Backbone as a chain_set.jsonl record, in Angstrom:
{"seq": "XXXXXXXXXXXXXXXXXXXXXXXXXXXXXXXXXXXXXXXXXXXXXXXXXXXXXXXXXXXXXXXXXXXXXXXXXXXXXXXXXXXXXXXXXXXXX", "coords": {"N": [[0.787, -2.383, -19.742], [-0.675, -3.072, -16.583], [-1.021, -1.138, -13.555], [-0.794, -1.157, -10.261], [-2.168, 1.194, -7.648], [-1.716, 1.277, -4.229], [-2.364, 1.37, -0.62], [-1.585, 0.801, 2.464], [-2.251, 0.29, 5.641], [-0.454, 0.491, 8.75], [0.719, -1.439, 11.456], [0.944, 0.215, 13.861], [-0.862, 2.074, 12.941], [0.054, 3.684, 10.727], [0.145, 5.187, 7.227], [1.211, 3.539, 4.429], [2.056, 4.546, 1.231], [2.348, 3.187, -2.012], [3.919, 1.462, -5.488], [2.575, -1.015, -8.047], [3.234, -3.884, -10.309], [2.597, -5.737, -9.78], [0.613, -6.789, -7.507], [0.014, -9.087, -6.226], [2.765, -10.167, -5.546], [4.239, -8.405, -4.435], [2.861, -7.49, -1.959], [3.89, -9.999, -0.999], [6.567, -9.188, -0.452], [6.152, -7.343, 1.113], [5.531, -8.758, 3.622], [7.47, -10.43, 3.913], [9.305, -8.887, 4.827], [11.333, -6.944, 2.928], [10.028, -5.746, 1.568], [9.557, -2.248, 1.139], [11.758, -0.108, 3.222], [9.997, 1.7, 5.01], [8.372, 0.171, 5.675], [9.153, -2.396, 6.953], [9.003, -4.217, 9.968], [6.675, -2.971, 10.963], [4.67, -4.286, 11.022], [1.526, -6.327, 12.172], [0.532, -6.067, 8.548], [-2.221, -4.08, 6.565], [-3.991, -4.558, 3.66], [-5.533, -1.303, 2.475], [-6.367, 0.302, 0.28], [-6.914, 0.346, -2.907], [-6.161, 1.038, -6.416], [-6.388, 0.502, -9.99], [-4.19, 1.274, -12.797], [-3.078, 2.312, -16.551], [-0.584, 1.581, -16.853], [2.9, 2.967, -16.052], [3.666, 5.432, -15.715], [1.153, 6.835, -15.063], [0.476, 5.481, -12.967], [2.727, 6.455, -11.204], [1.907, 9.452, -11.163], [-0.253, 9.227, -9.309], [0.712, 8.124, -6.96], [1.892, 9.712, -6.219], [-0.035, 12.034, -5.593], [-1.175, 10.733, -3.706], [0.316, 10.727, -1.726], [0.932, 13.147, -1.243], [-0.866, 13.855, -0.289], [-2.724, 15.02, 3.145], [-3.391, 13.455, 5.977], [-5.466, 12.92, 7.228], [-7.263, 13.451, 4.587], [-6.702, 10.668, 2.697], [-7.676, 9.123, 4.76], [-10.167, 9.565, 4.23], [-10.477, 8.89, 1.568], [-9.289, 6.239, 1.497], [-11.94, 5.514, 2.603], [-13.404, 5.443, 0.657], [-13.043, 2.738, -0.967], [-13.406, -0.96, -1.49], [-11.462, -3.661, -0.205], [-9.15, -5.951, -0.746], [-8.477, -8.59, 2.175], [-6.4, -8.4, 5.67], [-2.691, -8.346, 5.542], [-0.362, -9.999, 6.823], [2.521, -9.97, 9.206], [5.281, -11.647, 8.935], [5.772, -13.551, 12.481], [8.026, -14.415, 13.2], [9.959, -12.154, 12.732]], "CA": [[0.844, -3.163, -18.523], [-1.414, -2.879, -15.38], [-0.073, -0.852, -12.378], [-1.371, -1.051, -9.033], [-1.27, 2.126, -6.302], [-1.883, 1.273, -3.091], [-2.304, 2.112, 1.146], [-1.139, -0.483, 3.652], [-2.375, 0.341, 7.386], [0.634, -0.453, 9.75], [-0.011, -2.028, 13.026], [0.93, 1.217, 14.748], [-1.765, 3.162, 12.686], [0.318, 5.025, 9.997], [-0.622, 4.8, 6.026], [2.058, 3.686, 3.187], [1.61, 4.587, -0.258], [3.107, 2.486, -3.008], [2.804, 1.223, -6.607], [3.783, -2.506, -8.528], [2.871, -4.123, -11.39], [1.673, -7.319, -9.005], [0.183, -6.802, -6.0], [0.29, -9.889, -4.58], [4.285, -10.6, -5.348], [4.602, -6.824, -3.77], [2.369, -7.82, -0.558], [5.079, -11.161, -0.571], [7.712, -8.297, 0.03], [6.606, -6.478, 2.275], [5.406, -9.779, 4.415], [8.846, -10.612, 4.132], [10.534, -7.69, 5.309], [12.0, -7.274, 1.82], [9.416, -4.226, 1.126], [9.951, -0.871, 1.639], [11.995, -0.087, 4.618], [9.16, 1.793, 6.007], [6.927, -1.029, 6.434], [9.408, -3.234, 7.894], [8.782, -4.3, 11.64], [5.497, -2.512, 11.642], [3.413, -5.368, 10.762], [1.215, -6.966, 10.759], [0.158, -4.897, 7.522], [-3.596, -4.385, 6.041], [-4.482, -3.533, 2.406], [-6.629, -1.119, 2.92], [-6.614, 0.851, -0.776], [-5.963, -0.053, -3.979], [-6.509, 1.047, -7.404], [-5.07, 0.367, -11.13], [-3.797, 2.337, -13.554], [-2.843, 1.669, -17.648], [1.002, 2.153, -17.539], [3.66, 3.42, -14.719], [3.747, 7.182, -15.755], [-0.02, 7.799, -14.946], [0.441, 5.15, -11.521], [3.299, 7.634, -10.265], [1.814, 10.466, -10.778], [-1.633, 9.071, -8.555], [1.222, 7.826, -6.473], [2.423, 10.878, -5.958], [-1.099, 12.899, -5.416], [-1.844, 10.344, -2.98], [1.701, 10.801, -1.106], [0.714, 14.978, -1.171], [-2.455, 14.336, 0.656], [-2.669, 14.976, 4.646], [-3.785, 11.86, 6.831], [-7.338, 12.841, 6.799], [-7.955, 13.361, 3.047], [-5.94, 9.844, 2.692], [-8.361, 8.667, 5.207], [-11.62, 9.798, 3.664], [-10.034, 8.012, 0.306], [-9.632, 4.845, 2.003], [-13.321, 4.622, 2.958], [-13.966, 5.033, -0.535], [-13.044, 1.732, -1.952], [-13.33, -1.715, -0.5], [-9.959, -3.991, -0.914], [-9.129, -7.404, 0.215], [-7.811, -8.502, 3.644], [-5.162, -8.309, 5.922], [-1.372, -8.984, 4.935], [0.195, -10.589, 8.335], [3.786, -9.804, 8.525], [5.923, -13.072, 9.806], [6.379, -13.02, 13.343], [10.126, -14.063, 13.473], [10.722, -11.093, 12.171]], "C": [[0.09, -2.419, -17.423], [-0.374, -2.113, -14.318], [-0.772, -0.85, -11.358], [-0.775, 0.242, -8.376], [-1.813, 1.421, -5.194], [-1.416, 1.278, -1.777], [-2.219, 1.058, 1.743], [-1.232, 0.599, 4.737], [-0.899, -0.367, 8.014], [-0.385, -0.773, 11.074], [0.358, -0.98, 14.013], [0.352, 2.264, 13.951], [-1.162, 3.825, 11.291], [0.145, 4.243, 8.782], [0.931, 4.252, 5.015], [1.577, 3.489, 2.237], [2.502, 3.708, -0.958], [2.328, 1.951, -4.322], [3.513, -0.421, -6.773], [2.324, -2.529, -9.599], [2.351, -5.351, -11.042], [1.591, -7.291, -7.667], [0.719, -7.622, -5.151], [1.932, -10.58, -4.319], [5.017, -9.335, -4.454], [4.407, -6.942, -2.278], [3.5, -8.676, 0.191], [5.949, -10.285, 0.253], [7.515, -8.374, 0.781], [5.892, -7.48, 3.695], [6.42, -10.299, 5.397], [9.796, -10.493, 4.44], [11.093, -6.978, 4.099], [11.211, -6.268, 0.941], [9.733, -3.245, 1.22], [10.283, -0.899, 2.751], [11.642, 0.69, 5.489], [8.057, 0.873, 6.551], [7.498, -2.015, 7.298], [9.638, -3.503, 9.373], [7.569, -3.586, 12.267], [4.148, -3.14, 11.071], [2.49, -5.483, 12.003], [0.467, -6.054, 9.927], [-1.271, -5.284, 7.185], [-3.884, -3.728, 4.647], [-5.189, -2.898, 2.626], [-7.138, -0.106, 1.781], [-6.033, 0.2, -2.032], [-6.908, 0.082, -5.552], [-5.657, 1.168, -8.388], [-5.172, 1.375, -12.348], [-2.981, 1.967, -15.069], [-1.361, 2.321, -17.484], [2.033, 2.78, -15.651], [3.581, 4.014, -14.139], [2.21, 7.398, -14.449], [-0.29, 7.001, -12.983], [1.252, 5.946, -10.412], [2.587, 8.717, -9.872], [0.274, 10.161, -9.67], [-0.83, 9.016, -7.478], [1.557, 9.138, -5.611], [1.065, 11.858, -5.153], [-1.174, 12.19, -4.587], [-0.8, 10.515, -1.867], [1.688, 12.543, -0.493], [-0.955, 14.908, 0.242], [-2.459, 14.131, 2.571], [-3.638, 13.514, 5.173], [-5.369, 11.833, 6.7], [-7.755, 12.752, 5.778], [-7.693, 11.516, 2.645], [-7.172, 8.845, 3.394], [-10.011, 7.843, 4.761], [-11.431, 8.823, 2.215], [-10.266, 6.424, 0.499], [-11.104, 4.652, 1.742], [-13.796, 4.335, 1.499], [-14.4, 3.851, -1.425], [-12.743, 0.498, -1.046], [-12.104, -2.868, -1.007], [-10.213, -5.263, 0.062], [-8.533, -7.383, 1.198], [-6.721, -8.01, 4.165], [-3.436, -8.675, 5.219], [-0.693, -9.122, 6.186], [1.901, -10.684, 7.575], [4.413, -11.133, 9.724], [6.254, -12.932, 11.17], [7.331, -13.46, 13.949], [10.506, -13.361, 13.264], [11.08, -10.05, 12.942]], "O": [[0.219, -1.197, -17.346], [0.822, -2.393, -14.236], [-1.832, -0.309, -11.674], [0.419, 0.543, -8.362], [-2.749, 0.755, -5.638], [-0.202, 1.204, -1.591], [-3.038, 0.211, 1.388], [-0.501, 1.588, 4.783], [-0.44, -1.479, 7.755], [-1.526, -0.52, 11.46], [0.061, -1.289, 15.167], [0.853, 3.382, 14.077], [-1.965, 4.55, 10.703], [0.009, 3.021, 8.83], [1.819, 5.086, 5.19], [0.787, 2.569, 2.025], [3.557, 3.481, -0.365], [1.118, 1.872, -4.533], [4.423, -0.944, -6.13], [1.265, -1.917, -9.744], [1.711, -6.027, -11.849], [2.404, -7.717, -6.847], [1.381, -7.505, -4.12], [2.293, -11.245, -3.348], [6.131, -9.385, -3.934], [5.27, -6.669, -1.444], [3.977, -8.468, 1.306], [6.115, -10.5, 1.454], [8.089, -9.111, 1.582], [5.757, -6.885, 4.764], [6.487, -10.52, 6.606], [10.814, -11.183, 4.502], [11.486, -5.918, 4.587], [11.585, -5.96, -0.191], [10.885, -3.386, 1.632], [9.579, -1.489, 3.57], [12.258, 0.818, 6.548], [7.241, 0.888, 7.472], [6.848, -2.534, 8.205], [10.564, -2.902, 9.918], [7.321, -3.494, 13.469], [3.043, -2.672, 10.795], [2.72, -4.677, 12.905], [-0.255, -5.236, 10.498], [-1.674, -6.433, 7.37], [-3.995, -2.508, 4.526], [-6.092, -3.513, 3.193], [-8.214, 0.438, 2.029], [-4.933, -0.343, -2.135], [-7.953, -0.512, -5.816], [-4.534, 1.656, -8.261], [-6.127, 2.077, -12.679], [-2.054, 1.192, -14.831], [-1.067, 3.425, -17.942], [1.619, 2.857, -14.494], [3.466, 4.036, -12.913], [2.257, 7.932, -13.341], [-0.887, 7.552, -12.058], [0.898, 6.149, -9.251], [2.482, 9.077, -8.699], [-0.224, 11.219, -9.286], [-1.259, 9.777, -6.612], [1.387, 9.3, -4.403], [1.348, 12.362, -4.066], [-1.429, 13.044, -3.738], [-1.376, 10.372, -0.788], [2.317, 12.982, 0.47], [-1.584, 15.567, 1.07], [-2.175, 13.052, 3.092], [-4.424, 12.827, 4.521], [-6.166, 11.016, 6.238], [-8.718, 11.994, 5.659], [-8.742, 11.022, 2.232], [-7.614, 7.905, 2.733], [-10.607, 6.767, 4.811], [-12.347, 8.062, 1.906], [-11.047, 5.65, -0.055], [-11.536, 3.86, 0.904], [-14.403, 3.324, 1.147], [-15.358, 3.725, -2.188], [-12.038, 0.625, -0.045], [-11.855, -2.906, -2.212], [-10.944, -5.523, 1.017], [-7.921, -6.349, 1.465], [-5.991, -7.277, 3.498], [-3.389, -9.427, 4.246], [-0.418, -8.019, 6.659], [2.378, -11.049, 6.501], [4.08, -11.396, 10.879], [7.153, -12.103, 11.31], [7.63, -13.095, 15.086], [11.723, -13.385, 13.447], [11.74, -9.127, 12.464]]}, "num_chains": 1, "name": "protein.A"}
């Protein structure tokens, strides 16, 4: 099975790492509030990394290396790879 890692931009600048096995039912979450309860209320969110990985194990441990890395290296990573749009978080929320 496919794993996704990827970096969500908040709307006050800071990076979250995370992994799933479906992006865009993962994005739903954290749209939703219903993501990680660091992303919630600091919408609206932006994909702004994302790469896949054959299996869980080998998505943690990227997960992980990418979770170790200071804001700038993290940064420089980003530019690397180009990812689809925004993810707008509801604003009743």
């Amino acid at each position: 099975m496919n794993w996704t890692v990827y970096i969500l931009r908040c709307a006050d600048g800071t990076l979250y790492s995370g992994i799933t096995n479906d992006l865009e039912r993962r994005m739903a979450e954290h749209v939703a509030g219903q993501g990680a309860k660091y992303t919630k209320g600091r919408g609206p969110l932006q994909l702004v990394y994302q790469e896949d990985h054959q299996g869980r194990g080998p998505a943690l441990k990227r997960e992980a290396e990418i979770k170790s890395l200071d804001r700038k290296a993290k940064l420089l990573l980003i530019s690397t790879k180009i990812v689809r749009g925004d993810i707008h978080r509801n604003p009743n929320r």
